[in-house]
PDB file of C-alpha atoms in Angstrom:
ATOM      1  CA  UNK A   1     -52.534 -66.891  37.436  1.00  0.00           C
ATOM      2  CA  UNK A   2     -56.337 -67.193  37.185  1.00  0.00           C
ATOM      3  CA  UNK A   3     -57.685 -66.504  33.693  1.00  0.00           C
ATOM      4  CA  UNK A   4     -61.064 -65.627  32.218  1.00  0.00           C
ATOM      5  CA  UNK A   5     -62.701 -64.680  28.928  1.00  0.00           C
ATOM      6  CA  UNK A   6     -64.628 -61.567  28.005  1.00  0.00           C
ATOM      7  CA  UNK A   7     -66.300 -60.211  24.891  1.00  0.00           C
ATOM      8  CA  UNK A   8     -65.599 -56.509  24.723  1.00  0.00           C
ATOM      9  CA  UNK A   9     -65.306 -53.367  22.621  1.00  0.00           C
ATOM     10  CA  UNK A  10     -61.862 -51.749  22.276  1.00  0.00           C
ATOM     11  CA  UNK A  11     -62.184 -48.149  23.480  1.00  0.00           C
ATOM     12  CA  UNK A  12     -58.611 -46.951  23.840  1.00  0.00           C
ATOM     13  CA  UNK A  13     -54.982 -47.951  23.343  1.00  0.00           C
ATOM     14  CA  UNK A  14     -52.185 -46.445  25.449  1.00  0.00           C
ATOM     15  CA  UNK A  15     -48.471 -47.032  24.905  1.00  0.00           C
ATOM     16  CA  UNK A  16     -46.630 -48.798  27.721  1.00  0.00           C
ATOM     17  CA  UNK A  17     -42.864 -49.149  27.625  1.00  0.00           C
ATOM     18  CA  UNK A  18     -41.236 -49.877  24.277  1.00  0.00           C
ATOM     19  CA  UNK A  19     -43.456 -52.653  22.926  1.00  0.00           C
ATOM     20  CA  UNK A  20     -46.597 -53.017  25.058  1.00  0.00           C
ATOM     21  CA  UNK A  21     -50.064 -51.470  25.016  1.00  0.00           C
ATOM     22  CA  UNK A  22     -52.660 -50.878  27.691  1.00  0.00           C
ATOM     23  CA  UNK A  23     -56.043 -51.690  26.166  1.00  0.00           C
ATOM     24  CA  UNK A  24     -59.218 -50.212  27.609  1.00  0.00           C
ATOM     25  CA  UNK A  25     -62.324 -52.284  26.892  1.00  0.00           C
ATOM     26  CA  UNK A  26     -66.053 -52.073  27.551  1.00  0.00           C
ATOM     27  CA  UNK A  27     -67.402 -55.563  28.147  1.00  0.00           C
ATOM     28  CA  UNK A  28     -70.900 -56.891  27.446  1.00  0.00           C
ATOM     29  CA  UNK A  29     -72.005 -56.109  30.986  1.00  0.00           C
ATOM     30  CA  UNK A  30     -71.065 -52.453  30.575  1.00  0.00           C
ATOM     31  CA  UNK A  31     -67.997 -52.664  32.808  1.00  0.00           C
ATOM     32  CA  UNK A  32     -64.728 -51.048  31.837  1.00  0.00           C
ATOM     33  CA  UNK A  33     -61.671 -53.305  31.793  1.00  0.00           C
ATOM     34  CA  UNK A  34     -58.008 -52.387  31.320  1.00  0.00           C
ATOM     35  CA  UNK A  35     -55.353 -54.918  30.406  1.00  0.00           C
ATOM     36  CA  UNK A  36     -51.808 -55.061  29.062  1.00  0.00           C
ATOM     37  CA  UNK A  37     -51.169 -56.537  25.623  1.00  0.00           C
ATOM     38  CA  UNK A  38     -47.515 -57.485  25.832  1.00  0.00           C
ATOM     39  CA  UNK A  39     -45.500 -57.046  22.638  1.00  0.00           C
ATOM     40  CA  UNK A  40     -48.493 -55.605  20.772  1.00  0.00           C
ATOM     41  CA  UNK A  41     -46.340 -52.832  19.272  1.00  0.00           C
ATOM     42  CA  UNK A  42     -43.701 -55.165  17.904  1.00  0.00           C
ATOM     43  CA  UNK A  43     -43.568 -55.356  14.086  1.00  0.00           C
ATOM     44  CA  UNK A  44     -45.768 -58.185  12.851  1.00  0.00           C
ATOM     45  CA  UNK A  45     -47.532 -58.703  16.180  1.00  0.00           C
ATOM     46  CA  UNK A  46     -50.802 -60.579  15.631  1.00  0.00           C
ATOM     47  CA  UNK A  47     -52.172 -58.913  18.748  1.00  0.00           C
ATOM     48  CA  UNK A  48     -52.003 -55.408  17.265  1.00  0.00           C
ATOM     49  CA  UNK A  49     -54.241 -56.321  14.327  1.00  0.00           C
ATOM     50  CA  UNK A  50     -56.794 -57.921  16.641  1.00  0.00           C
ATOM     51  CA  UNK A  51     -56.979 -55.004  19.070  1.00  0.00           C
ATOM     52  CA  UNK A  52     -57.754 -52.115  16.736  1.00  0.00           C
ATOM     53  CA  UNK A  53     -59.979 -49.320  18.017  1.00  0.00           C
ATOM     54  CA  UNK A  54     -63.726 -49.955  17.617  1.00  0.00           C
ATOM     55  CA  UNK A  55     -63.195 -53.719  17.285  1.00  0.00           C
ATOM     56  CA  UNK A  56     -65.292 -56.202  19.252  1.00  0.00           C
ATOM     57  CA  UNK A  57     -63.065 -59.009  20.477  1.00  0.00           C
ATOM     58  CA  UNK A  58     -63.241 -62.135  22.554  1.00  0.00           C
ATOM     59  CA  UNK A  59     -60.218 -61.846  24.815  1.00  0.00           C
ATOM     60  CA  UNK A  60     -58.518 -64.283  27.113  1.00  0.00           C
ATOM     61  CA  UNK A  61     -57.197 -62.463  30.156  1.00  0.00           C
ATOM     62  CA  UNK A  62     -54.955 -63.456  33.027  1.00  0.00           C
ATOM     63  CA  UNK A  63     -55.461 -61.709  36.346  1.00  0.00           C
ATOM     64  CA  UNK A  64     -52.522 -59.477  37.264  1.00  0.00           C
ATOM     65  CA  UNK A  65     -51.560 -57.504  40.349  1.00  0.00           C
ATOM     66  CA  UNK A  66     -52.521 -54.084  39.012  1.00  0.00           C
ATOM     67  CA  UNK A  67     -53.589 -54.728  35.426  1.00  0.00           C
ATOM     68  CA  UNK A  68     -54.764 -57.940  33.788  1.00  0.00           C
ATOM     69  CA  UNK A  69     -52.809 -59.420  30.879  1.00  0.00           C
ATOM     70  CA  UNK A  70     -54.209 -60.146  27.411  1.00  0.00           C
ATOM     71  CA  UNK A  71     -53.061 -63.657  26.505  1.00  0.00           C
ATOM     72  CA  UNK A  72     -55.187 -64.137  23.382  1.00  0.00           C
ATOM     73  CA  UNK A  73     -57.719 -62.225  21.300  1.00  0.00           C
ATOM     74  CA  UNK A  74     -60.182 -63.221  18.582  1.00  0.00           C
ATOM     75  CA  UNK A  75     -62.030 -60.695  16.436  1.00  0.00           C
ATOM     76  CA  UNK A  76     -65.810 -60.944  16.704  1.00  0.00           C
ATOM     77  CA  UNK A  77     -66.693 -57.770  14.749  1.00  0.00           C
ATOM     78  CA  UNK A  78     -63.884 -55.781  13.151  1.00  0.00           C
ATOM     79  CA  UNK A  79     -65.836 -52.587  12.389  1.00  0.00           C
ATOM     80  CA  UNK A  80     -63.153 -51.933   9.779  1.00  0.00           C
ATOM     81  CA  UNK A  81     -65.481 -49.517   7.954  1.00  0.00           C
ATOM     82  CA  UNK A  82     -65.290 -47.261  11.017  1.00  0.00           C
ATOM     83  CA  UNK A  83     -61.616 -46.723  10.218  1.00  0.00           C
ATOM     84  CA  UNK A  84     -62.131 -46.325   6.452  1.00  0.00           C
ATOM     85  CA  UNK A  85     -62.192 -42.520   6.439  1.00  0.00           C
ATOM     86  CA  UNK A  86     -61.203 -39.646   8.693  1.00  0.00           C
ATOM     87  CA  UNK A  87     -64.853 -38.595   9.033  1.00  0.00           C
ATOM     88  CA  UNK A  88     -66.014 -42.048  10.118  1.00  0.00           C
ATOM     89  CA  UNK A  89     -63.122 -42.546  12.513  1.00  0.00           C
ATOM     90  CA  UNK A  90     -63.682 -39.099  14.062  1.00  0.00           C
ATOM     91  CA  UNK A  91     -67.383 -39.861  14.543  1.00  0.00           C
ATOM     92  CA  UNK A  92     -66.592 -43.185  16.241  1.00  0.00           C
ATOM     93  CA  UNK A  93     -63.949 -41.541  18.422  1.00  0.00           C
ATOM     94  CA  UNK A  94     -66.601 -39.372  20.090  1.00  0.00           C
ATOM     95  CA  UNK A  95     -68.623 -42.438  21.077  1.00  0.00           C
ATOM     96  CA  UNK A  96     -65.705 -44.394  22.522  1.00  0.00           C
ATOM     97  CA  UNK A  97     -64.064 -41.421  24.278  1.00  0.00           C
ATOM     98  CA  UNK A  98     -67.294 -40.539  26.070  1.00  0.00           C
ATOM     99  CA  UNK A  99     -67.840 -44.155  27.119  1.00  0.00           C
ATOM    100  CA  UNK A 100     -64.217 -44.570  28.198  1.00  0.00           C
ATOM    101  CA  UNK A 101     -64.381 -41.478  30.387  1.00  0.00           C
ATOM    102  CA  UNK A 102     -67.862 -42.133  31.776  1.00  0.00           C
ATOM    103  CA  UNK A 103     -67.531 -45.808  32.764  1.00  0.00           C
ATOM    104  CA  UNK A 104     -65.604 -47.649  35.480  1.00  0.00           C
ATOM    105  CA  UNK A 105     -64.791 -51.235  36.428  1.00  0.00           C
ATOM    106  CA  UNK A 106     -67.065 -50.920  39.467  1.00  0.00           C
ATOM    107  CA  UNK A 107     -70.421 -49.794  38.029  1.00  0.00           C
ATOM    108  CA  UNK A 108     -72.008 -51.636  35.109  1.00  0.00           C
ATOM    109  CA  UNK A 109     -73.670 -49.633  32.332  1.00  0.00           C
ATOM    110  CA  UNK A 110     -75.071 -52.466  30.167  1.00  0.00           C
ATOM    111  CA  UNK A 111     -77.050 -50.176  27.850  1.00  0.00           C
ATOM    112  CA  UNK A 112     -73.866 -48.472  26.688  1.00  0.00           C
ATOM    113  CA  UNK A 113     -72.367 -51.616  25.168  1.00  0.00           C
ATOM    114  CA  UNK A 114     -75.342 -52.335  22.919  1.00  0.00           C
ATOM    115  CA  UNK A 115     -75.754 -48.648  22.119  1.00  0.00           C
ATOM    116  CA  UNK A 116     -72.122 -48.247  21.088  1.00  0.00           C
ATOM    117  CA  UNK A 117     -72.169 -51.309  18.841  1.00  0.00           C
ATOM    118  CA  UNK A 118     -75.352 -50.148  17.096  1.00  0.00           C
ATOM    119  CA  UNK A 119     -73.881 -46.672  16.539  1.00  0.00           C
ATOM    120  CA  UNK A 120     -70.553 -47.966  15.214  1.00  0.00           C
ATOM    121  CA  UNK A 121     -72.285 -50.329  12.801  1.00  0.00           C
ATOM    122  CA  UNK A 122     -74.322 -47.468  11.324  1.00  0.00           C
ATOM    123  CA  UNK A 123     -71.399 -45.030  11.242  1.00  0.00           C
ATOM    124  CA  UNK A 124     -69.504 -47.612   9.200  1.00  0.00           C
ATOM    125  CA  UNK A 125     -72.292 -47.513   6.600  1.00  0.00           C
ATOM    126  CA  UNK A 126     -72.788 -43.751   6.658  1.00  0.00           C
ATOM    127  CA  UNK A 127     -71.708 -41.148   4.105  1.00  0.00           C
ATOM    128  CA  UNK A 128     -71.385 -37.374   3.978  1.00  0.00           C
ATOM    129  CA  UNK A 129     -72.547 -35.734   7.203  1.00  0.00           C
ATOM    130  CA  UNK A 130     -74.411 -38.825   8.437  1.00  0.00           C
ATOM    131  CA  UNK A 131     -71.460 -40.208  10.502  1.00  0.00           C
ATOM    132  CA  UNK A 132     -71.419 -37.001  12.559  1.00  0.00           C
ATOM    133  CA  UNK A 133     -75.213 -37.046  12.924  1.00  0.00           C
ATOM    134  CA  UNK A 134     -75.183 -40.623  14.230  1.00  0.00           C
ATOM    135  CA  UNK A 135     -72.253 -39.875  16.525  1.00  0.00           C
ATOM    136  CA  UNK A 136     -74.010 -36.892  18.104  1.00  0.00           C
ATOM    137  CA  UNK A 137     -77.248 -38.859  18.435  1.00  0.00           C
ATOM    138  CA  UNK A 138     -75.324 -41.553  20.301  1.00  0.00           C
ATOM    139  CA  UNK A 139     -73.702 -38.905  22.495  1.00  0.00           C
ATOM    140  CA  UNK A 140     -77.099 -37.545  23.500  1.00  0.00           C
ATOM    141  CA  UNK A 141     -78.419 -41.058  24.154  1.00  0.00           C
ATOM    142  CA  UNK A 142     -75.394 -41.790  26.351  1.00  0.00           C
ATOM    143  CA  UNK A 143     -76.107 -38.617  28.331  1.00  0.00           C
ATOM    144  CA  UNK A 144     -79.658 -39.885  28.880  1.00  0.00           C
ATOM    145  CA  UNK A 145     -78.440 -43.358  29.890  1.00  0.00           C
ATOM    146  CA  UNK A 146     -76.098 -41.768  32.425  1.00  0.00           C
ATOM    147  CA  UNK A 147     -78.943 -39.761  33.957  1.00  0.00           C
ATOM    148  CA  UNK A 148     -78.106 -36.344  32.501  1.00  0.00           C
ATOM    149  CA  UNK A 149     -80.576 -36.136  29.633  1.00  0.00           C
ATOM    150  CA  UNK A 150     -80.744 -32.579  28.258  1.00  0.00           C
ATOM    151  CA  UNK A 151     -83.801 -30.678  29.476  1.00  0.00           C
ATOM    152  CA  UNK A 152     -85.310 -29.605  26.168  1.00  0.00           C
ATOM    153  CA  UNK A 153     -88.227 -27.831  27.850  1.00  0.00           C
ATOM    154  CA  UNK A 154     -85.779 -25.420  29.441  1.00  0.00           C
ATOM    155  CA  UNK A 155     -83.841 -24.986  26.196  1.00  0.00           C
ATOM    156  CA  UNK A 156     -86.965 -24.414  24.120  1.00  0.00           C
ATOM    157  CA  UNK A 157     -87.328 -20.836  25.307  1.00  0.00           C
ATOM    158  CA  UNK A 158     -83.958 -19.756  23.947  1.00  0.00           C
ATOM    159  CA  UNK A 159     -83.052 -22.256  21.216  1.00  0.00           C
ATOM    160  CA  UNK A 160     -86.132 -23.768  19.652  1.00  0.00           C
ATOM    161  CA  UNK A 161     -84.285 -25.113  16.575  1.00  0.00           C
ATOM    162  CA  UNK A 162     -81.618 -26.818  18.702  1.00  0.00           C
ATOM    163  CA  UNK A 163     -84.297 -28.281  20.972  1.00  0.00           C
ATOM    164  CA  UNK A 164     -86.118 -29.735  17.983  1.00  0.00           C
ATOM    165  CA  UNK A 165     -82.986 -31.559  16.803  1.00  0.00           C
ATOM    166  CA  UNK A 166     -82.080 -32.837  20.254  1.00  0.00           C
ATOM    167  CA  UNK A 167     -85.542 -34.376  20.529  1.00  0.00           C
ATOM    168  CA  UNK A 168     -85.221 -35.882  17.042  1.00  0.00           C
ATOM    169  CA  UNK A 169     -81.849 -37.466  17.775  1.00  0.00           C
ATOM    170  CA  UNK A 170     -82.868 -38.784  21.183  1.00  0.00           C
ATOM    171  CA  UNK A 171     -85.867 -40.598  19.719  1.00  0.00           C
ATOM    172  CA  UNK A 172     -84.412 -41.710  16.370  1.00  0.00           C
ATOM    173  CA  UNK A 173     -82.900 -45.077  15.562  1.00  0.00           C
ATOM    174  CA  UNK A 174     -79.345 -44.793  14.290  1.00  0.00           C
ATOM    175  CA  UNK A 175     -80.310 -46.435  10.988  1.00  0.00           C
ATOM    176  CA  UNK A 176     -82.917 -43.701  10.424  1.00  0.00           C
ATOM    177  CA  UNK A 177     -80.154 -41.076  10.450  1.00  0.00           C
ATOM    178  CA  UNK A 178     -78.267 -42.524   7.484  1.00  0.00           C
ATOM    179  CA  UNK A 179     -80.302 -40.268   5.185  1.00  0.00           C
ATOM    180  CA  UNK A 180     -78.936 -37.100   6.833  1.00  0.00           C
ATOM    181  CA  UNK A 181     -75.859 -37.006   4.622  1.00  0.00           C
ATOM    182  CA  UNK A 182     -76.040 -33.654   2.808  1.00  0.00           C
ATOM    183  CA  UNK A 183     -74.174 -30.442   3.620  1.00  0.00           C
ATOM    184  CA  UNK A 184     -77.413 -28.674   4.520  1.00  0.00           C
ATOM    185  CA  UNK A 185     -77.084 -30.268   7.978  1.00  0.00           C
ATOM    186  CA  UNK A 186     -73.688 -28.708   8.706  1.00  0.00           C
ATOM    187  CA  UNK A 187     -74.984 -25.676  10.693  1.00  0.00           C
ATOM    188  CA  UNK A 188     -77.062 -27.794  13.071  1.00  0.00           C
ATOM    189  CA  UNK A 189     -74.281 -30.388  13.410  1.00  0.00           C
ATOM    190  CA  UNK A 190     -71.826 -27.672  14.446  1.00  0.00           C
ATOM    191  CA  UNK A 191     -74.309 -26.327  17.012  1.00  0.00           C
ATOM    192  CA  UNK A 192     -75.073 -29.832  18.323  1.00  0.00           C
ATOM    193  CA  UNK A 193     -71.353 -30.585  18.694  1.00  0.00           C
ATOM    194  CA  UNK A 194     -70.877 -27.319  20.586  1.00  0.00           C
ATOM    195  CA  UNK A 195     -73.852 -28.117  22.817  1.00  0.00           C
ATOM    196  CA  UNK A 196     -72.670 -31.674  23.576  1.00  0.00           C
ATOM    197  CA  UNK A 197     -69.184 -30.425  24.406  1.00  0.00           C
ATOM    198  CA  UNK A 198     -70.553 -27.943  26.943  1.00  0.00           C
ATOM    199  CA  UNK A 199     -73.132 -30.395  28.319  1.00  0.00           C
ATOM    200  CA  UNK A 200     -70.485 -33.061  28.970  1.00  0.00           C
ATOM    201  CA  UNK A 201     -68.325 -30.517  30.771  1.00  0.00           C
ATOM    202  CA  UNK A 202     -71.138 -29.009  32.845  1.00  0.00           C
ATOM    203  CA  UNK A 203     -72.978 -32.209  33.817  1.00  0.00           C
ATOM    204  CA  UNK A 204     -70.333 -34.950  33.732  1.00  0.00           C
ATOM    205  CA  UNK A 205     -67.198 -32.850  34.294  1.00  0.00           C
ATOM    206  CA  UNK A 206     -65.723 -34.314  31.099  1.00  0.00           C
ATOM    207  CA  UNK A 207     -63.693 -32.561  28.426  1.00  0.00           C
ATOM    208  CA  UNK A 208     -64.057 -34.452  25.157  1.00  0.00           C
ATOM    209  CA  UNK A 209     -61.279 -33.648  22.703  1.00  0.00           C
ATOM    210  CA  UNK A 210     -62.880 -35.844  20.062  1.00  0.00           C
ATOM    211  CA  UNK A 211     -65.926 -33.567  19.864  1.00  0.00           C
ATOM    212  CA  UNK A 212     -63.698 -30.604  19.099  1.00  0.00           C
ATOM    213  CA  UNK A 213     -61.969 -32.568  16.343  1.00  0.00           C
ATOM    214  CA  UNK A 214     -65.288 -33.728  14.900  1.00  0.00           C
ATOM    215  CA  UNK A 215     -66.506 -30.165  14.819  1.00  0.00           C
ATOM    216  CA  UNK A 216     -63.326 -29.067  12.998  1.00  0.00           C
ATOM    217  CA  UNK A 217     -64.162 -31.477  10.180  1.00  0.00           C
ATOM    218  CA  UNK A 218     -67.676 -30.147   9.654  1.00  0.00           C
TER     219      UNK A 218
END
């Protein structure tokens, strides 16, 4: 079978049969790829450790009839800090769920790959409420990249405070948001999570369970 290599971010893992996994990736070009990692759920499988969520990997893939097959994987960036706490993992989950649901293997979204990696790197360094702040900033930036940027002029008439924060997060670098770690930000984070949930449903027809879980932790 023809084979090829790709550098990609692990977005999702789905059980297949008794020992296999279907891995959903976003590659450097912004294309979604899905492939089977055979035996990845067997005890001691080297493949399982190399295909953790949020990890950037260089994968060797063989072309299959319906799904490609992962034949080898090498960790490029582990993003292990993203899995260090429930709060960090929940914040990262929002980013990867939105990207997984919004991308396809037909249409490239190259901005999303770089954006996701930058967000995950900062979430791994963040403390307190900052992981959620960075996650929601990335969510808003993804909306903009997908062509459904929130219209803050329209919102300003009814929710001036929310509009202010949406504008801040859309223009901020992720590293700048590391300072937003205190509990004083909890009310606006809850409102932003509620807004992003509704915006994704209304404008992308997506229901994001991860946003609901993130909000439950705030």
